[in-house]
One Martini backbone bead per residue (centre of mass of N, CA, C, O) as a GRO file, in nm:
protein
  175
    1MET     BB    1  -7.605  -5.842   5.552
    2LYS     BB    2  -7.821  -5.584   5.493
    3ARG     BB    3  -7.957  -5.764   5.363
    4LEU     BB    4  -8.090  -5.960   5.630
    5GLU     BB    5  -8.132  -5.685   5.809
    6HIS     BB    6  -8.398  -5.661   5.622
    7ILE     BB    7  -8.545  -5.914   5.565
    8PHE     BB    8  -8.618  -5.932   5.870
    9VAL     BB    9  -8.780  -5.684   5.939
   10VAL     BB   10  -8.927  -5.703   5.757
   11LEU     BB   11  -9.073  -6.009   5.893
   12ASN     BB   12  -9.137  -5.841   6.194
   13GLY     BB   13  -9.342  -5.670   6.078
   14TRP     BB   14  -9.545  -5.881   5.920
   15ALA     BB   15  -9.624  -6.035   6.177
   16LEU     BB   16  -9.782  -5.774   6.271
   17ILE     BB   17  -9.990  -5.738   6.099
   18GLY     BB   18 -10.113  -6.044   6.120
   19MET     BB   19 -10.136  -5.940   6.442
   20LEU     BB   20 -10.356  -5.768   6.387
   21SER     BB   21 -10.557  -5.828   6.177
   22ALA     BB   22 -10.670  -6.062   6.354
   23MET     BB   23 -10.726  -5.925   6.613
   24ALA     BB   24 -10.927  -5.710   6.413
   25LEU     BB   25 -11.117  -5.990   6.284
   26ILE     BB   26 -11.195  -6.135   6.576
   27VAL     BB   27 -11.325  -5.909   6.693
   28GLY     BB   28 -11.540  -5.733   6.454
   29ALA     BB   29 -11.676  -6.079   6.462
   30ASN     BB   30 -11.758  -6.055   6.733
   31ILE     BB   31 -11.941  -5.781   6.771
   32PHE     BB   32 -12.143  -5.870   6.457
   33LEU     BB   33 -12.234  -6.110   6.667
   34ARG     BB   34 -12.368  -5.948   6.929
   35TYR     BB   35 -12.561  -5.779   6.709
   36PHE     BB   36 -12.708  -5.921   6.492
   37THR     BB   37 -12.725  -6.230   6.678
   38ALA     BB   38 -12.628  -6.338   6.982
   39HIS     BB   39 -12.380  -6.357   6.964
   40SER     BB   40 -12.068  -6.499   7.049
   41LEU     BB   41 -11.707  -6.627   7.045
   42PRO     BB   42 -11.593  -6.714   7.333
   43TRP     BB   43 -11.234  -6.694   7.185
   44ALA     BB   44 -11.183  -6.413   7.134
   45ASP     BB   45 -11.060  -6.266   7.359
   46GLU     BB   46 -10.866  -6.483   7.390
   47ALA     BB   47 -10.715  -6.438   7.183
   48ALA     BB   48 -10.635  -6.119   7.147
   49ARG     BB   49 -10.513  -6.112   7.378
   50TYR     BB   50 -10.239  -6.293   7.308
   51LEU     BB   51 -10.216  -6.128   7.057
   52MET     BB   52 -10.089  -5.930   7.204
   53ILE     BB   53  -9.866  -5.997   7.390
   54TRP     BB   54  -9.693  -6.056   7.094
   55LEU     BB   55  -9.654  -5.820   7.023
   56THR     BB   56  -9.527  -5.678   7.217
   57PHE     BB   57  -9.264  -5.841   7.196
   58THR     BB   58  -9.232  -5.817   6.883
   59GLY     BB   59  -9.183  -5.555   6.880
   60ALA     BB   60  -8.999  -5.404   7.066
   61GLY     BB   61  -8.747  -5.405   6.856
   62LEU     BB   62  -8.846  -5.248   6.603
   63ILE     BB   63  -8.845  -4.983   6.861
   64LEU     BB   64  -8.537  -5.029   6.964
   65ARG     BB   65  -8.445  -4.947   6.642
   66ILE     BB   66  -8.531  -4.625   6.657
   67GLY     BB   67  -8.618  -4.497   6.930
   68GLY     BB   68  -8.929  -4.523   7.122
   69HIS     BB   69  -8.828  -4.587   7.361
   70VAL     BB   70  -8.720  -4.465   7.680
   71ALA     BB   71  -8.544  -4.175   7.768
   72ILE     BB   72  -8.270  -4.094   7.973
   73THR     BB   73  -8.012  -3.802   7.859
   74ASN     BB   74  -7.850  -3.628   8.113
   75LEU     BB   75  -7.604  -3.796   8.158
   76GLN     BB   76  -7.504  -3.811   7.882
   77ASP     BB   77  -7.499  -3.484   7.815
   78SER     BB   78  -7.280  -3.423   8.041
   79LEU     BB   79  -7.108  -3.607   7.885
   80PRO     BB   80  -6.835  -3.646   7.771
   81ALA     BB   81  -6.811  -3.813   7.450
   82THR     BB   82  -6.613  -4.007   7.601
   83GLY     BB   83  -6.866  -4.063   7.787
   84GLN     BB   84  -7.104  -4.113   7.617
   85LYS     BB   85  -6.984  -4.416   7.485
   86LEU     BB   86  -6.947  -4.581   7.707
   87LEU     BB   87  -7.243  -4.531   7.848
   88ARG     BB   88  -7.344  -4.694   7.581
   89ALA     BB   89  -7.190  -4.956   7.607
   90LEU     BB   90  -7.341  -5.053   7.891
   91ILE     BB   91  -7.574  -5.040   7.833
   92VAL     BB   92  -7.564  -5.281   7.586
   93LEU     BB   93  -7.487  -5.486   7.790
   94ILE     BB   94  -7.692  -5.475   8.027
   95LEU     BB   95  -7.890  -5.533   7.857
   96LEU     BB   96  -7.786  -5.791   7.707
   97THR     BB   97  -7.855  -5.911   7.955
   98PHE     BB   98  -8.109  -5.933   8.023
   99PHE     BB   99  -8.229  -6.042   7.779
  100ALA     BB  100  -8.130  -6.339   7.838
  101TYR     BB  101  -8.253  -6.382   8.107
  102MET     BB  102  -8.495  -6.341   8.000
  103VAL     BB  103  -8.505  -6.588   7.825
  104TYR     BB  104  -8.417  -6.801   8.035
  105VAL     BB  105  -8.694  -6.736   8.205
  106GLY     BB  106  -8.910  -6.805   7.994
  107TRP     BB  107  -8.856  -7.050   7.886
  108GLN     BB  108  -8.917  -7.164   8.106
  109TYR     BB  109  -9.209  -7.109   8.193
  110ALA     BB  110  -9.300  -7.205   7.941
  111GLN     BB  111  -9.241  -7.516   8.003
  112ARG     BB  112  -9.441  -7.510   8.304
  113MET     BB  113  -9.671  -7.425   8.073
  114GLN     BB  114  -9.741  -7.733   7.916
  115PHE     BB  115  -9.995  -7.843   8.058
  116GLN     BB  116 -10.145  -7.609   8.052
  117VAL     BB  117 -10.456  -7.448   7.962
  118THR     BB  118 -10.671  -7.282   7.789
  119PRO     BB  119 -11.008  -7.230   7.817
  120ALA     BB  120 -11.121  -7.147   7.510
  121LEU     BB  121 -10.833  -7.260   7.289
  122ARG     BB  122 -10.682  -7.547   7.465
  123LEU     BB  123 -10.393  -7.433   7.464
  124PRO     BB  124 -10.134  -7.409   7.537
  125PHE     BB  125  -9.944  -7.190   7.758
  126LEU     BB  126  -9.646  -7.206   7.551
  127TYR     BB  127  -9.780  -7.040   7.326
  128VAL     BB  128  -9.771  -6.786   7.502
  129TYR     BB  129  -9.505  -6.808   7.659
  130ALA     BB  130  -9.303  -6.751   7.477
  131ALA     BB  131  -9.314  -6.458   7.343
  132MET     BB  132  -9.071  -6.383   7.571
  133PRO     BB  133  -8.832  -6.566   7.405
  134VAL     BB  134  -8.854  -6.420   7.141
  135GLY     BB  135  -8.843  -6.089   7.183
  136PHE     BB  136  -8.576  -6.101   7.358
  137ALA     BB  137  -8.436  -6.227   7.115
  138LEU     BB  138  -8.498  -6.038   6.937
  139LEU     BB  139  -8.365  -5.797   7.091
  140ILE     BB  140  -8.116  -5.888   7.010
  141VAL     BB  141  -8.078  -5.832   6.732
  142HIS     BB  142  -8.139  -5.523   6.748
  143LEU     BB  143  -7.924  -5.442   6.860
  144LEU     BB  144  -7.675  -5.580   6.755
  145LEU     BB  145  -7.808  -5.400   6.488
  146ILE     BB  146  -7.693  -5.103   6.672
  147ALA     BB  147  -7.472  -5.077   6.836
  148ARG     BB  148  -7.321  -4.908   6.715
  149PRO     BB  149  -7.425  -4.645   6.619
  150PHE     BB  150  -7.483  -4.635   6.934
  151ILE     BB  151  -7.228  -4.565   7.045
  152GLY     BB  152  -7.083  -4.366   6.851
  153ALA     BB  153  -7.311  -4.181   6.849
  154GLY     BB  154  -7.664  -4.191   6.893
  155ASP     BB  155  -7.785  -4.407   6.705
  156TYR     BB  156  -8.085  -4.456   6.502
  157LYS     BB  157  -8.300  -4.561   6.300
  158SER     BB  158  -8.472  -4.543   6.022
  159LEU     BB  159  -8.790  -4.494   5.846
  160ASP     BB  160  -8.897  -4.505   5.604
  161ALA     BB  161  -9.236  -4.452   5.422
  162ARG     BB  162  -9.221  -4.785   5.505
  163GLY     BB  163  -9.099  -4.827   5.727
  164VAL     BB  164  -8.742  -4.885   5.613
  165ASP     BB  165  -8.464  -4.909   5.672
  166ASP     BB  166  -8.266  -4.637   5.665
  167ASP     BB  167  -8.049  -4.481   5.765
  168THR     BB  168  -7.962  -4.275   6.032
  169VAL     BB  169  -8.010  -4.141   6.348
  170THR     BB  170  -7.983  -3.840   6.537
  171GLY     BB  171  -8.005  -3.919   6.918
  172GLY     BB  172  -8.239  -3.943   7.111
  173ALA     BB  173  -8.481  -4.181   7.175
  174ASN     BB  174  -8.684  -4.022   6.937
  175GLY     BB  175  -8.431  -3.927   6.679
   0.00000   0.00000   0.00000
């Protein structure tokens, strides 16, 4: 199981690296062409925008794993240990419910947009809006993988120097 989790995290990370690299290359090429040939790629801004949308949704789960999202821990810190565990369990349940709802809503919205196409790339908007259900599904998987240590001790996964999951880090929202 730990090996599958590691593969999942690494693949998620490489997908983000690929999208960010593609975005940088497209924008860089467009800037070069604009200033050195007086012509630009008509689809570059649109492609970069859609890659940024996909980066945001698919990267949220990796940030969740390490406690990188904003969190206010005043209530949790004021509770006794048992109360803290119950509060964290409630938070996990609320998040799972919200993420599942957003997968459902996102998929419905993406399906509604499947017959409209983007202006420059002429891609069905389904591919753009699919970032939402895919991203929230990834959030569900990442949350389930960290739920036990988070509920038990408020731990998040830590990253080693290579950005790969190490053991866990105890602490608040920022590890």
